[in-house]
Amino acid sequence: MRQRTAYASLLLLTTTLVAPAALAQVAPSTGAPAAPAPAPATASPVTPADTAADPQQDQAEVSAPGVDTSASEDIVVVGRNIPNTVRATAQVVSVLSAADIARTGEGDIAGALTRVTGLSVVGNGYVFVRGLGDRYSSALLNGSPLPSPEPLRRTVPLDIFPTSIVGSALVQKTYSANYPGEFGGGVINLTTKAIPDESFITGGASVTIDTETTGRLGYTYFGSKTDWLGYDNGERRVPGFIKAAPTGTGVIPTEQVAQLSNAPTTLLQRNGDIPPNWSGELSAGLTGDLGATRLGVVATGSISNTWRTRDVTQQDTVQETGSLRNDFHTVITDNRAVVNGLLGFGAEFDANRIRWTNVYIHDSLKQGRASAATIYNNSSGAPLFQQNTSFFERQLIETQLVGEFKPVDGLSVDLRGAYANSKRKSPYERQFIYLCNTALNITVDVPVGGTALNCPGVWQATNAFDRFATVVFSELNENLYSGQADVAYKLSGERPMTLSGGYYFSDNDRTSTRLPFVYQTTTGAQIPFPCNLFRPDFLLSPDVLNGCAVSPTGTPAQNAVQMRFDAGQNGSYAYDARLRIHAGYVQAEAEAFDGLRAIIGVRYETAKQQVTPVNSTGTLLNNDYFLPAATLTWNFAENMQLRVAASKTIARPQFRELAPQAFRDFESDRLFFGNPRLRDSELYNLEARYEWFFARDQRITAAGFYKRIDRPIEQVGFYPTPDARLQTGFTYLPKATLWGAEVEVQKYVPLDFISDGMAGKRAVIIANYTYTQSKITADDTCVPGVLEGTTLGGCQPNFAPARLLFRDGAPLTGQSDHLVNLQLGYEDTDNGTQVTALFNYASDRVTNRGPSLLGGVGFQPDIVERPGIRLDLVARQKTEFLGRQIEIKAEGRNLTGTRYQERQTFEGGNVVDVNRYRLGRMFTLGASVTF
């Protein structure tokens, strides 16, 4: 061992360094070896208090790309309070251990991640890191990529991962070459549980009341008998003639229309007593020794059934002044059922570990929707009613094998391979439209749309607003194969160095179809009087399908109902997509000077991305990149570190952004179209971070960051025709910049100063704040237009100057200027009591670019979401009953009663509420027992 400098020796003497407790697995090899060198012989004696492991120190289990080199003892880390996971990496990371996740009380990992500095969740489980959306971030499971079951995303929504199967969540905010090159805001690596500390069986259940949903009005329909489990029993099976329609005549004759599911998927009913939410979970773990090998099995399964009703105001405008064109009052009831399971096997022998993990997640959403308006496009002034029923299933299956080996001293080898499949099926997305007719001397006094909007006459199926009846069948299937090999070797010498390298491969292929149909008579008209007065299931009954026999004009044969495949403005009905990546990296890690360690690497990544739509323009992107990354960590004082990082990374357009296929998002109720002319984005990243770990598991950190993005991809709102509803397309900008700062404080305060009776009790204070600014550049540079066949500003066909699509200097979509998280807690480890208040605030953020005015010059204001302030309260109490450990948990969510608001604000003061509704306060009571 080389001679230490006097300065380093003095620090060692004064801090009396000891090795921390070993982790089952630690952070990836992006960092320097974690354990400090032993003190010289002249060091002061080590006291028992110093050597005792602090029980409050979370031992997070992390399995991520790269080789674990944490066993080295050659790099000095000054300060025993620096957590093990932070010691083991030279990168900027945030880690949620199992204890951290439990403290938040969240049911899924997306909710738990909102407590991490700089992270926010937008939409259904998509995590934004420092204002950059899921396009600029990636999610890994035990270091392997995941496919997405969502047509709008390539990144998997993290709200489908229950916290019960996640052992830790690591967020790395600076890039290192062992990670995939698609890195913007950060990478989120979820590590599942492997070998338990001891054998166990745990079962639990909970029930939740939502003040805006439970026991209140909603709109539901029957569907199938097994919908409550999230699985269709065959009622919604899609027949072959539907799948064959696009390649045939496109017309489904009456006798085949009659074979489709009718009343179970059509009849929407008022339900005045929506039930409460419930969930159940069963977990088991087994561990033991076989000779010198430690073996473990972890299995978990859970099911949940939740309801959510939204009483929504939905408006839009095509006018520069913001005068309303559509003003709908909509009641939406979602019934979500999630079934998931995990089966993991682990083995540890000597310094080697093998992990085989299998994950199954099935997530379904059954939605009923009733909308009513008197202000709508081409309004006659008469009330209009629209009903929608839908059901979609998302499924993710992954199996992965990870091996971490140390065959000889100084040499580490990691191998990982995975196969994953995701599916999304959405059959029978039905819509019916009725107009109030007051000229027939008939009155039906039934309020619709959740309001007192009554029809002073009778509801009549109509084509005046849109086709009186439509149905859509969609399906997506995606396979992902991936593998990675990493090797690291420690070179001994005066200043030891670890050299590492690896190879990565992934092959991702997707098939997606969307088949829209309209109902019409054989002559192309709507169903005639009086049959058009029937409710939807009678409207599609055989008596009407075969021709309305009683009609002032026409014969039953002329009035027979058919279905016609409607390509229309829906783009390509099907596409295939594939992304194949080969990558390799080299990386060196060393202590340049005492207390200063550096990790420098470069990744070479080549990828071929292809999207092939039917009867439309396709995309072929074939690019390769060298992606350098460097991070310096200076441990300049006891328990203090300064990190500086620089890197270049990329972001590829997602399949959905490239495919010219229509897709309706059930959450925002907007229609999305891809753009085949998008290109890769390139990012240049800088970061500096100060860390002070002033006591065990306590810290103050502060960071500043800057990013420049070339060709950032953004959403653009547009109206394809003056009568169409707002739609969303994608294009890129010449450039965008993002910069900001964040600060975090974590402090534990022992309460024994109050009285002796408070011994063993402590207060918990965890606070973080992120300030972010971004600015897009929209000049005369020609960028892809969102309307096919449109050419503007002297650009090539289908392109337009960026200034005609975007407002120069506007912020990036999804970026909040301010993010604040505050956790105040009370913990009594002796009695198993934990109470935590969680405060969250996110400032306004753009969710969609304001569309261009119909004349092509000028913009509407951007659509802005106002997340506001949210307060949650979580209490957990452990106790024993009949010799069994019981944990009781009570939660109160959204105690502030924060609303969801998405709006446009015009200069004249007009406000257009694109989506506005109340979010319920949610109260949960649950219990679990461990055997």
PDB file of C-alpha atoms in Angstrom, residues 265-455:
ATOM      1  CA  THR A 265     -70.434  -3.680 -24.275  1.00  0.00           C
ATOM      2  CA  THR A 266     -73.011  -1.066 -25.249  1.00  0.00           C
ATOM      3  CA  LEU A 267     -75.550  -0.403 -22.514  1.00  0.00           C
ATOM      4  CA  LEU A 268     -74.227   2.412 -20.317  1.00  0.00           C
ATOM      5  CA  GLN A 269     -76.070   2.717 -17.013  1.00  0.00           C
ATOM      6  CA  ARG A 270     -76.225   5.266 -14.207  1.00  0.00           C
ATOM      7  CA  ASN A 271     -74.742   3.834 -11.026  1.00  0.00           C
ATOM      8  CA  GLY A 272     -75.467   5.846  -7.894  1.00  0.00           C
ATOM      9  CA  ASP A 273     -73.399   3.698  -5.544  1.00  0.00           C
ATOM     10  CA  ILE A 274     -69.862   3.143  -6.830  1.00  0.00           C
ATOM     11  CA  PRO A 275     -68.128   0.635  -4.513  1.00  0.00           C
ATOM     12  CA  PRO A 276     -64.935   1.323  -2.513  1.00  0.00           C
ATOM     13  CA  ASN A 277     -61.473   0.286  -3.680  1.00  0.00           C
ATOM     14  CA  TRP A 278     -59.856  -2.860  -2.328  1.00  0.00           C
ATOM     15  CA  SER A 279     -56.636  -4.810  -2.648  1.00  0.00           C
ATOM     16  CA  GLY A 280     -55.083  -8.033  -1.402  1.00  0.00           C
ATOM     17  CA  GLU A 281     -51.534  -9.315  -1.347  1.00  0.00           C
ATOM     18  CA  LEU A 282     -49.648 -12.485  -0.463  1.00  0.00           C
ATOM     19  CA  SER A 283     -45.853 -12.752  -0.292  1.00  0.00           C
ATOM     20  CA  ALA A 284     -43.516 -15.532   0.712  1.00  0.00           C
ATOM     21  CA  GLY A 285     -39.790 -15.964   0.992  1.00  0.00           C
ATOM     22  CA  LEU A 286     -37.615 -18.979   1.626  1.00  0.00           C
ATOM     23  CA  THR A 287     -33.911 -18.982   2.343  1.00  0.00           C
ATOM     24  CA  GLY A 288     -31.409 -21.625   3.319  1.00  0.00           C
ATOM     25  CA  ASP A 289     -27.921 -22.991   2.768  1.00  0.00           C
ATOM     26  CA  LEU A 290     -26.845 -25.820   0.519  1.00  0.00           C
ATOM     27  CA  GLY A 291     -23.264 -26.431   1.434  1.00  0.00           C
ATOM     28  CA  ALA A 292     -21.416 -23.170   0.895  1.00  0.00           C
ATOM     29  CA  THR A 293     -24.225 -21.768  -1.286  1.00  0.00           C
ATOM     30  CA  ARG A 294     -26.961 -19.553   0.083  1.00  0.00           C
ATOM     31  CA  LEU A 295     -30.240 -20.058  -1.761  1.00  0.00           C
ATOM     32  CA  GLY A 296     -33.376 -17.979  -1.735  1.00  0.00           C
ATOM     33  CA  VAL A 297     -36.822 -17.826  -3.281  1.00  0.00           C
ATOM     34  CA  VAL A 298     -39.165 -14.852  -3.228  1.00  0.00           C
ATOM     35  CA  ALA A 299     -42.744 -15.017  -4.509  1.00  0.00           C
ATOM     36  CA  THR A 300     -45.388 -12.346  -4.349  1.00  0.00           C
ATOM     37  CA  GLY A 301     -48.824 -11.890  -5.824  1.00  0.00           C
ATOM     38  CA  SER A 302     -51.434  -9.201  -5.468  1.00  0.00           C
ATOM     39  CA  ILE A 303     -54.731  -8.026  -6.867  1.00  0.00           C
ATOM     40  CA  SER A 304     -56.425  -4.650  -6.649  1.00  0.00           C
ATOM     41  CA  ASN A 305     -59.705  -3.228  -7.864  1.00  0.00           C
ATOM     42  CA  THR A 306     -60.105   0.550  -7.858  1.00  0.00           C
ATOM     43  CA  TRP A 307     -62.749   3.009  -9.005  1.00  0.00           C
ATOM     44  CA  ARG A 308     -62.390   6.631 -10.025  1.00  0.00           C
ATOM     45  CA  THR A 309     -65.141   8.978 -11.192  1.00  0.00           C
ATOM     46  CA  ARG A 310     -64.284  12.329 -12.738  1.00  0.00           C
ATOM     47  CA  ASP A 311     -66.910  15.021 -13.217  1.00  0.00           C
ATOM     48  CA  VAL A 312     -65.115  16.872 -16.002  1.00  0.00           C
ATOM     49  CA  THR A 313     -65.545  20.143 -17.825  1.00  0.00           C
ATOM     50  CA  GLN A 314     -64.085  19.771 -21.347  1.00  0.00           C
ATOM     51  CA  GLN A 315     -63.860  22.805 -23.595  1.00  0.00           C
ATOM     52  CA  ASP A 316     -62.052  23.848 -26.749  1.00  0.00           C
ATOM     53  CA  THR A 317     -61.812  26.787 -29.121  1.00  0.00           C
ATOM     54  CA  VAL A 318     -60.533  27.594 -32.589  1.00  0.00           C
ATOM     55  CA  GLN A 319     -60.718  31.341 -32.091  1.00  0.00           C
ATOM     56  CA  GLU A 320     -57.914  33.754 -31.283  1.00  0.00           C
ATOM     57  CA  THR A 321     -60.129  35.315 -28.611  1.00  0.00           C
ATOM     58  CA  GLY A 322     -60.852  32.003 -26.873  1.00  0.00           C
ATOM     59  CA  SER A 323     -64.590  31.998 -27.464  1.00  0.00           C
ATOM     60  CA  LEU A 324     -65.872  28.481 -26.891  1.00  0.00           C
ATOM     61  CA  ARG A 325     -66.616  26.091 -29.704  1.00  0.00           C
ATOM     62  CA  ASN A 326     -67.280  23.010 -27.541  1.00  0.00           C
ATOM     63  CA  ASP A 327     -68.306  23.012 -23.887  1.00  0.00           C
ATOM     64  CA  PHE A 328     -68.973  19.494 -22.656  1.00  0.00           C
ATOM     65  CA  HIS A 329     -69.844  18.303 -19.183  1.00  0.00           C
ATOM     66  CA  THR A 330     -68.569  14.746 -18.910  1.00  0.00           C
ATOM     67  CA  VAL A 331     -68.758  12.082 -16.239  1.00  0.00           C
ATOM     68  CA  ILE A 332     -66.062   9.407 -16.601  1.00  0.00           C
ATOM     69  CA  THR A 333     -65.945   6.295 -14.433  1.00  0.00           C
ATOM     70  CA  ASP A 334     -62.819   4.143 -14.513  1.00  0.00           C
ATOM     71  CA  ASN A 335     -62.683   0.676 -12.997  1.00  0.00           C
ATOM     72  CA  ARG A 336     -59.076  -0.463 -12.861  1.00  0.00           C
ATOM     73  CA  ALA A 337     -58.032  -4.001 -11.948  1.00  0.00           C
ATOM     74  CA  VAL A 338     -54.389  -5.001 -11.517  1.00  0.00           C
ATOM     75  CA  VAL A 339     -53.048  -8.513 -11.041  1.00  0.00           C
ATOM     76  CA  ASN A 340     -49.327  -8.974 -10.603  1.00  0.00           C
ATOM     77  CA  GLY A 341     -46.846 -11.559  -9.515  1.00  0.00           C
ATOM     78  CA  LEU A 342     -43.133 -12.007  -9.035  1.00  0.00           C
ATOM     79  CA  LEU A 343     -41.123 -15.199  -8.695  1.00  0.00           C
ATOM     80  CA  GLY A 344     -37.433 -14.774  -8.007  1.00  0.00           C
ATOM     81  CA  PHE A 345     -34.645 -17.257  -7.339  1.00  0.00           C
ATOM     82  CA  GLY A 346     -31.246 -16.294  -5.979  1.00  0.00           C
ATOM     83  CA  ALA A 347     -27.969 -18.021  -5.156  1.00  0.00           C
ATOM     84  CA  GLU A 348     -24.846 -16.659  -3.492  1.00  0.00           C
ATOM     85  CA  PHE A 349     -21.595 -18.596  -3.240  1.00  0.00           C
ATOM     86  CA  ASP A 350     -18.266 -17.105  -2.282  1.00  0.00           C
ATOM     87  CA  ALA A 351     -18.318 -13.648  -3.919  1.00  0.00           C
ATOM     88  CA  ASN A 352     -20.627 -14.771  -6.733  1.00  0.00           C
ATOM     89  CA  ARG A 353     -24.342 -14.129  -7.126  1.00  0.00           C
ATOM     90  CA  ILE A 354     -26.980 -15.460  -9.536  1.00  0.00           C
ATOM     91  CA  ARG A 355     -30.493 -14.018  -9.790  1.00  0.00           C
ATOM     92  CA  TRP A 356     -33.394 -15.319 -11.900  1.00  0.00           C
ATOM     93  CA  THR A 357     -36.392 -12.996 -11.816  1.00  0.00           C
ATOM     94  CA  ASN A 358     -39.814 -13.460 -13.398  1.00  0.00           C
ATOM     95  CA  VAL A 359     -42.393 -10.659 -13.394  1.00  0.00           C
ATOM     96  CA  TYR A 360     -46.027 -10.699 -14.504  1.00  0.00           C
ATOM     97  CA  ILE A 361     -48.242  -7.608 -14.491  1.00  0.00           C
ATOM     98  CA  HIS A 362     -51.771  -7.421 -15.900  1.00  0.00           C
ATOM     99  CA  ASP A 363     -53.431  -4.012 -15.752  1.00  0.00           C
ATOM    100  CA  SER A 364     -56.900  -3.365 -17.174  1.00  0.00           C
ATOM    101  CA  LEU A 365     -59.125  -0.314 -17.345  1.00  0.00           C
ATOM    102  CA  LYS A 366     -62.871  -0.407 -17.944  1.00  0.00           C
ATOM    103  CA  GLN A 367     -64.311   2.998 -18.691  1.00  0.00           C
ATOM    104  CA  GLY A 368     -67.807   4.391 -19.034  1.00  0.00           C
ATOM    105  CA  ARG A 369     -68.268   7.963 -20.209  1.00  0.00           C
ATOM    106  CA  ALA A 370     -71.319  10.208 -20.561  1.00  0.00           C
ATOM    107  CA  SER A 371     -71.004  13.696 -22.096  1.00  0.00           C
ATOM    108  CA  ALA A 372     -73.585  16.400 -22.616  1.00  0.00           C
ATOM    109  CA  ALA A 373     -73.450  19.900 -24.089  1.00  0.00           C
ATOM    110  CA  THR A 374     -75.526  22.700 -25.503  1.00  0.00           C
ATOM    111  CA  ILE A 375     -72.444  24.454 -26.922  1.00  0.00           C
ATOM    112  CA  TYR A 376     -70.765  22.282 -29.526  1.00  0.00           C
ATOM    113  CA  ASN A 377     -69.435  22.452 -33.041  1.00  0.00           C
ATOM    114  CA  ASN A 378     -72.127  23.444 -35.557  1.00  0.00           C
ATOM    115  CA  SER A 379     -74.553  23.627 -32.653  1.00  0.00           C
ATOM    116  CA  SER A 380     -78.257  23.848 -33.327  1.00  0.00           C
ATOM    117  CA  GLY A 381     -78.773  24.957 -29.752  1.00  0.00           C
ATOM    118  CA  ALA A 382     -80.420  21.652 -28.851  1.00  0.00           C
ATOM    119  CA  PRO A 383     -78.720  19.498 -26.166  1.00  0.00           C
ATOM    120  CA  LEU A 384     -76.336  16.842 -27.441  1.00  0.00           C
ATOM    121  CA  PHE A 385     -75.450  13.600 -25.650  1.00  0.00           C
ATOM    122  CA  GLN A 386     -72.460  11.342 -26.299  1.00  0.00           C
ATOM    123  CA  GLN A 387     -71.700   8.049 -24.586  1.00  0.00           C
ATOM    124  CA  ASN A 388     -68.509   5.969 -24.737  1.00  0.00           C
ATOM    125  CA  THR A 389     -67.633   2.539 -23.390  1.00  0.00           C
ATOM    126  CA  SER A 390     -64.176   0.990 -23.553  1.00  0.00           C
ATOM    127  CA  PHE A 391     -62.003  -1.685 -22.024  1.00  0.00           C
ATOM    128  CA  PHE A 392     -58.297  -2.128 -22.470  1.00  0.00           C
ATOM    129  CA  GLU A 393     -55.837  -4.601 -21.040  1.00  0.00           C
ATOM    130  CA  ARG A 394     -52.104  -4.028 -20.601  1.00  0.00           C
ATOM    131  CA  GLN A 395     -49.831  -6.931 -19.844  1.00  0.00           C
ATOM    132  CA  LEU A 396     -46.116  -7.196 -19.165  1.00  0.00           C
ATOM    133  CA  ILE A 397     -44.159 -10.430 -18.774  1.00  0.00           C
ATOM    134  CA  GLU A 398     -40.417 -10.498 -18.226  1.00  0.00           C
ATOM    135  CA  THR A 399     -37.914 -13.173 -17.367  1.00  0.00           C
ATOM    136  CA  GLN A 400     -34.287 -12.286 -16.754  1.00  0.00           C
ATOM    137  CA  LEU A 401     -31.131 -14.002 -15.583  1.00  0.00           C
ATOM    138  CA  VAL A 402     -28.297 -12.074 -13.938  1.00  0.00           C
ATOM    139  CA  GLY A 403     -24.940 -13.459 -12.883  1.00  0.00           C
ATOM    140  CA  GLU A 404     -22.293 -11.500 -10.973  1.00  0.00           C
ATOM    141  CA  PHE A 405     -19.005 -13.361 -10.695  1.00  0.00           C
ATOM    142  CA  LYS A 406     -15.544 -12.769  -9.235  1.00  0.00           C
ATOM    143  CA  PRO A 407     -13.511 -15.695 -10.634  1.00  0.00           C
ATOM    144  CA  VAL A 408     -10.134 -14.417  -9.380  1.00  0.00           C
ATOM    145  CA  ASP A 409      -8.894 -11.546  -7.272  1.00  0.00           C
ATOM    146  CA  GLY A 410      -9.259  -8.246  -9.095  1.00  0.00           C
ATOM    147  CA  LEU A 411     -11.476  -9.619 -11.883  1.00  0.00           C
ATOM    148  CA  SER A 412     -15.263  -9.180 -11.958  1.00  0.00           C
ATOM    149  CA  VAL A 413     -17.669 -10.418 -14.609  1.00  0.00           C
ATOM    150  CA  ASP A 414     -21.375  -9.570 -14.877  1.00  0.00           C
ATOM    151  CA  LEU A 415     -23.723 -11.260 -17.311  1.00  0.00           C
ATOM    152  CA  ARG A 416     -27.400 -10.454 -17.796  1.00  0.00           C
ATOM    153  CA  GLY A 417     -29.985 -11.517 -20.332  1.00  0.00           C
ATOM    154  CA  ALA A 418     -33.720 -10.879 -20.513  1.00  0.00           C
ATOM    155  CA  TYR A 419     -36.820 -11.455 -22.572  1.00  0.00           C
ATOM    156  CA  ALA A 420     -39.904  -9.320 -22.138  1.00  0.00           C
ATOM    157  CA  ASN A 421     -43.268  -9.175 -23.835  1.00  0.00           C
ATOM    158  CA  SER A 422     -45.895  -6.487 -23.528  1.00  0.00           C
ATOM    159  CA  LYS A 423     -49.402  -6.462 -24.928  1.00  0.00           C
ATOM    160  CA  ARG A 424     -52.250  -4.022 -25.100  1.00  0.00           C
ATOM    161  CA  LYS A 425     -55.714  -5.013 -26.258  1.00  0.00           C
ATOM    162  CA  SER A 426     -58.569  -2.554 -26.596  1.00  0.00           C
ATOM    163  CA  PRO A 427     -61.592  -4.131 -28.325  1.00  0.00           C
ATOM    164  CA  TYR A 428     -64.968  -2.452 -28.571  1.00  0.00           C
ATOM    165  CA  GLU A 429     -64.144   1.222 -28.019  1.00  0.00           C
ATOM    166  CA  ARG A 430     -67.748   2.285 -28.640  1.00  0.00           C
ATOM    167  CA  GLN A 431     -69.258   5.716 -29.147  1.00  0.00           C
ATOM    168  CA  PHE A 432     -72.884   6.801 -29.700  1.00  0.00           C
ATOM    169  CA  ILE A 433     -74.191  10.324 -30.309  1.00  0.00           C
ATOM    170  CA  TYR A 434     -77.745  11.550 -29.712  1.00  0.00           C
ATOM    171  CA  LEU A 435     -79.320  14.958 -30.353  1.00  0.00           C
ATOM    172  CA  CYS A 436     -82.341  16.272 -28.507  1.00  0.00           C
ATOM    173  CA  ASN A 437     -85.326  16.530 -30.886  1.00  0.00           C
ATOM    174  CA  THR A 438     -88.171  18.742 -29.672  1.00  0.00           C
ATOM    175  CA  ALA A 439     -90.287  18.507 -32.826  1.00  0.00           C
ATOM    176  CA  LEU A 440     -91.696  15.030 -32.237  1.00  0.00           C
ATOM    177  CA  ASN A 441     -94.147  15.793 -29.405  1.00  0.00           C
ATOM    178  CA  ILE A 442     -92.332  13.297 -27.166  1.00  0.00           C
ATOM    179  CA  THR A 443     -90.676  14.168 -23.860  1.00  0.00           C
ATOM    180  CA  VAL A 444     -88.160  12.083 -21.912  1.00  0.00           C
ATOM    181  CA  ASP A 445     -87.178  13.661 -18.586  1.00  0.00           C
ATOM    182  CA  VAL A 446     -83.819  12.001 -17.851  1.00  0.00           C
ATOM    183  CA  PRO A 447     -80.740  14.121 -16.939  1.00  0.00           C
ATOM    184  CA  VAL A 448     -77.491  13.060 -18.597  1.00  0.00           C
ATOM    185  CA  GLY A 449     -73.808  13.844 -18.278  1.00  0.00           C
ATOM    186  CA  GLY A 450     -73.996  13.984 -14.501  1.00  0.00           C
ATOM    187  CA  THR A 451     -75.841  17.296 -14.573  1.00  0.00           C
ATOM    188  CA  ALA A 452     -79.353  18.587 -14.713  1.00  0.00           C
ATOM    189  CA  LEU A 453     -79.072  18.826 -18.506  1.00  0.00           C
ATOM    190  CA  ASN A 454     -82.445  17.544 -19.643  1.00  0.00           C
ATOM    191  CA  CYS A 455     -83.804  17.032 -23.104  1.00  0.00           C
TER     192      CYS A 455
END
